[in-house]
Coordinates of C-alpha atoms in Angstrom, one line a residue:
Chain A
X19 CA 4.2 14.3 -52.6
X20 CA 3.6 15.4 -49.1
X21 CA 3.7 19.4 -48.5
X22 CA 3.3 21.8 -46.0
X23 CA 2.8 25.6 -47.1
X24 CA 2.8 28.3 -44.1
X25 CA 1.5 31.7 -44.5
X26 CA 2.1 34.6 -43.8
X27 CA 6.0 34.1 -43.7
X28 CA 6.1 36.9 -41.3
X29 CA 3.1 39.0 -38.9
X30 CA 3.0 41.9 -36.9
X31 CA 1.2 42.5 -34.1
X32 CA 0.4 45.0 -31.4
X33 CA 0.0 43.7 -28.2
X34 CA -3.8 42.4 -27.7
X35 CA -4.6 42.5 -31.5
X36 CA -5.7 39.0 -32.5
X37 CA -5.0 36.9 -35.4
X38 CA -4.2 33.4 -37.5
X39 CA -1.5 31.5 -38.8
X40 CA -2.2 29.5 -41.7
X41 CA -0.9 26.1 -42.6
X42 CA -2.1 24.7 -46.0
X43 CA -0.9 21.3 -46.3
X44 CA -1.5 17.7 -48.5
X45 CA -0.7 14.2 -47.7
X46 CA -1.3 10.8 -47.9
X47 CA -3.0 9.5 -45.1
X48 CA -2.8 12.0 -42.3
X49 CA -1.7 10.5 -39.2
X50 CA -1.2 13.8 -37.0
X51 CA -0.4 17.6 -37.8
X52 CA 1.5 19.1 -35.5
X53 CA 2.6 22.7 -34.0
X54 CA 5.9 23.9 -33.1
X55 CA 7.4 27.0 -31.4
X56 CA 10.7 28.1 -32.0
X57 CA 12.7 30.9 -30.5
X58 CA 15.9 32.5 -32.0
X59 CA 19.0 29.8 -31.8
X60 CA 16.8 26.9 -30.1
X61 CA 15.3 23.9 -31.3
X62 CA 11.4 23.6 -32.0
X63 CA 9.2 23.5 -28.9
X64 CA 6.0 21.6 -29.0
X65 CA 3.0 23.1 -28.8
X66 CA 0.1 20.8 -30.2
X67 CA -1.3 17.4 -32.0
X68 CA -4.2 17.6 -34.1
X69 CA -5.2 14.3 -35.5
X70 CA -8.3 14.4 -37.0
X71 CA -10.8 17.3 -39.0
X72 CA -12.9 19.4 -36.8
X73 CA -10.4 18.7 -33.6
X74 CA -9.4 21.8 -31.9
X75 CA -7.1 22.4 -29.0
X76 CA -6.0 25.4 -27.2
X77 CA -3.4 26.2 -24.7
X78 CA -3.4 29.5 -22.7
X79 CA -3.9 32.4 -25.9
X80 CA -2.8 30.0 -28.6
X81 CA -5.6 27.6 -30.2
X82 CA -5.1 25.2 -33.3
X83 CA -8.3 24.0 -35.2
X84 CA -7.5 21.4 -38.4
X85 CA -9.6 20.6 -41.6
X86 CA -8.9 18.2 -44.1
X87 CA -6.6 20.9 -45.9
X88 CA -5.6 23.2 -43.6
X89 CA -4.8 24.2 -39.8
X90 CA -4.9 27.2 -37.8
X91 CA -3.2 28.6 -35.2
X92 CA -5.5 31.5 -33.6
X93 CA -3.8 33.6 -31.1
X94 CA -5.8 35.6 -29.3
X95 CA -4.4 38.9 -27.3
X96 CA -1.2 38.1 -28.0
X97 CA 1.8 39.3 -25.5
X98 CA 5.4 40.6 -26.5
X99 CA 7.0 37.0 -25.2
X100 CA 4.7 34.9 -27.9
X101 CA 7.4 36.7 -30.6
X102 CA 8.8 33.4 -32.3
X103 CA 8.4 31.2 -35.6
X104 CA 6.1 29.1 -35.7
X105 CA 6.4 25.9 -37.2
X106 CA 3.6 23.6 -38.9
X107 CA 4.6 19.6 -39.6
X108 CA 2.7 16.9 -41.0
X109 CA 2.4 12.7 -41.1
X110 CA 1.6 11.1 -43.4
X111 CA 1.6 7.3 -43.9
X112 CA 5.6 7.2 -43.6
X113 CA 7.3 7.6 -40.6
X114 CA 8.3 11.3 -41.5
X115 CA 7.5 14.5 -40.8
X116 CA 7.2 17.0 -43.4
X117 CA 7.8 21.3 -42.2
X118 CA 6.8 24.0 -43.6
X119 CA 9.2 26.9 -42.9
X120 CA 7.3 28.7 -40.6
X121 CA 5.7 32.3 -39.5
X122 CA 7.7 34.4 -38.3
X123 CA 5.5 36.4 -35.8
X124 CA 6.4 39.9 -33.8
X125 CA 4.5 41.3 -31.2
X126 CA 4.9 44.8 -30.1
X127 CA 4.4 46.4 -26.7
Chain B
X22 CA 14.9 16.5 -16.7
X23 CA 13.4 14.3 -19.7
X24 CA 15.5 16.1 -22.6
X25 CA 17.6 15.5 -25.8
X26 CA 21.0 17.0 -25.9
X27 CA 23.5 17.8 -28.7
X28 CA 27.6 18.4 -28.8
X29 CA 28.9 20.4 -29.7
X30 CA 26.3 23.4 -29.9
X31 CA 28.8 25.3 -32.2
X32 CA 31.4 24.4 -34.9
X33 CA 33.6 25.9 -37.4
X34 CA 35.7 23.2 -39.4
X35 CA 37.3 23.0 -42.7
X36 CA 36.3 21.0 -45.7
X37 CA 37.2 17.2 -45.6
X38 CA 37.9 17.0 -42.1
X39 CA 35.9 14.7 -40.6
X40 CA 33.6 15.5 -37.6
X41 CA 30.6 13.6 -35.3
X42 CA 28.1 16.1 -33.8
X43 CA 26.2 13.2 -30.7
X44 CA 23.0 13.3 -30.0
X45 CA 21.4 11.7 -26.8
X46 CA 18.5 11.1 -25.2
X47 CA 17.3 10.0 -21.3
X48 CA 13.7 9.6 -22.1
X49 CA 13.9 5.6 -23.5
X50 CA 12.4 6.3 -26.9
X51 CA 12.6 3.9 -29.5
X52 CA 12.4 6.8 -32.6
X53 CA 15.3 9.3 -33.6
X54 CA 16.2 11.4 -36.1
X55 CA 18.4 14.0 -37.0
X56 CA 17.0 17.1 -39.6
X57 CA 19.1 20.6 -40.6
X58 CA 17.8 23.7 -40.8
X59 CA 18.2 26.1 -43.5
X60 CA 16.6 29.7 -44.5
X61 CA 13.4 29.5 -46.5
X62 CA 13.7 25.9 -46.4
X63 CA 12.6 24.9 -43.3
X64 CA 13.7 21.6 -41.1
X65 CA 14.6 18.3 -44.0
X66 CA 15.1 15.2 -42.1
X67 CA 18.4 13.8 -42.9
X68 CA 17.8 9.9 -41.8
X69 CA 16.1 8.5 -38.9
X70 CA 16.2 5.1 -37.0
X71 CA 13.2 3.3 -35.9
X72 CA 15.5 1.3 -33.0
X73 CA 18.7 -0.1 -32.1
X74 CA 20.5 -0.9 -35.7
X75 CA 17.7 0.1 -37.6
X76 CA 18.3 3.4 -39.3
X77 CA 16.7 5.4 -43.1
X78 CA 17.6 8.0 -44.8
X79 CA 15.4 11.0 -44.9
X80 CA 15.0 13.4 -47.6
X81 CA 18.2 15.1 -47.7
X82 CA 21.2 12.1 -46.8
X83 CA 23.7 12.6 -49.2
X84 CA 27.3 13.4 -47.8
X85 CA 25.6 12.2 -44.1
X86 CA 26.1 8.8 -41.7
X87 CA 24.7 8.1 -38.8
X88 CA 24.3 4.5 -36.1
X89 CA 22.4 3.5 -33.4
X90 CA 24.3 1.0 -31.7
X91 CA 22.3 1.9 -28.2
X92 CA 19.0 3.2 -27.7
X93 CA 19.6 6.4 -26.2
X94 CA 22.5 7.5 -28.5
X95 CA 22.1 8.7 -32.5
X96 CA 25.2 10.5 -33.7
X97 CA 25.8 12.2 -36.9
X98 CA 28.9 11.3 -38.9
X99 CA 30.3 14.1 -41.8
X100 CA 33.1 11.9 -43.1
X101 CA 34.2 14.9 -45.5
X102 CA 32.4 18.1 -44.6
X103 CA 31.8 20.5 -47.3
X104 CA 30.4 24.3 -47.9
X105 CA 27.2 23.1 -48.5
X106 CA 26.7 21.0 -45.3
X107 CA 27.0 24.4 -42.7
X108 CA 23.5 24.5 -41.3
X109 CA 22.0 24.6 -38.0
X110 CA 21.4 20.8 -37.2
X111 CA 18.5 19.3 -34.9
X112 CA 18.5 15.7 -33.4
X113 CA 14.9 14.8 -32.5
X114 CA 13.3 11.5 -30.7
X115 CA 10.1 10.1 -29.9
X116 CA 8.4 7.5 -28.7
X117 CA 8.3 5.5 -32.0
X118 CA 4.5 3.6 -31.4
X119 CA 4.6 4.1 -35.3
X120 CA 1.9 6.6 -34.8
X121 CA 1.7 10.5 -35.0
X122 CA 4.2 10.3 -32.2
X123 CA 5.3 13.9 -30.9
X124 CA 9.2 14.5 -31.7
X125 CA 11.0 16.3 -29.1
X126 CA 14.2 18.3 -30.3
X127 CA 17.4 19.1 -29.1
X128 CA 19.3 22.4 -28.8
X129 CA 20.8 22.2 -31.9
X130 CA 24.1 22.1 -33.6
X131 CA 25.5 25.3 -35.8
X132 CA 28.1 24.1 -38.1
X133 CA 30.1 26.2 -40.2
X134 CA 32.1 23.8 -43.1
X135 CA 35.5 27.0 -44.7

């Protein structure tokens, strides 16, 4: 059965101090894993698409690396406005997407 | 604006009174799909429709009905709303190449079922 495990369910920061969100996950047949932002009361924002092992991709201080088990999202200096969940999904060889329910991250001033 | 929208964004109703929360979406995708959203257990895709007519459930479609009698439109039909149905609901669509197709989401829906 395809699953998605996030951890940590919840990280605090201080402003500029660097770290990773993990997302375990197993599936038949990866077709893409994918990263989501979401903010209080809104629906998930995308972020990236990693479809292969070793494939990295980075956008402003967020950057998401994949191996054939796990991804990571690295943020690096973080800033007060990157506070949200963060949302991991996965495809498989159905046409589904399978969540895991997300880090919850804070970043204080 | 390219976007998917949902109505009504917020909803208290009572159990067994039937209700439609409409999704739409100006961006021509073939792929939607409608997921809720509940604490510690993440989005659960409800059913999905690959194109006009065509429609699946997902993993969670019991006490759920949906159509897609146009391309742009995908509502979500509670025919007898109970308790256990008030979450915070999410349309989605995508392009639908049957690839690892980026799904872009809606506002959201909160429904309270008394």
């Amino acid at each position: 059965e395809d699953q998605v495990t996030q951890s940590p369910e919840a990280l605090r920061l201080q402003e500029g101090e660097s770290s990773s969100l993990n997302c375990s996950y197993t599936v038949s047949g990866l077709r893409g894993l994918f990263w989501y932002r979401q903010d209080p009361g809104k629906g998930p924002e995308f972020l990236f698409t990693l479809y292969s092992a070793g494939e990295e991709k980075e956008k402003e201080r967020l950057k998401a690396t994949l191996t054939k088990k796990e991804s990571f999202l690295h943020i690096t200096a973080p800033k007060p406005e990157d506070s949200a969940t963060y949302l991991c999904a996965v495809q498989g060889n159905t046409d589904k997407l399978i969540f895991g329910t997300g880090t919850r991250l804070q970043v204080f001033p | 604006e390219a976007q998917v929208t949902q109505n009504p964004r917020y909803l208290i109703t009572v159990t067994g009174k039937k209700l439609t929360v409409t999704c739409s979406q100006n961006m021509n995708h073939e792929y939607m799909s409608w997921y809720r959203q509940d604490p510690g257990l993440g989005l659960r895709q409800i059913y999905y429709s690959m194109n006009v007519e065509v429609t699946d459930k997902g993993d969670v479609p019991e006490g759920y009905k949906v159509s897609r009698k146009e391309k742009r439109n995908f509502p979500l039909i509670l025919e007898s709303p109970s308790p256990n149905q008030t979450s915070l609901y999410f349309c989605a669509s995508s392009i639908g190449t049957g690839l690892a197709d980026t799904q872009y989401f809606g506002p959201g829906t909160r429904l309270t079922v008394l």
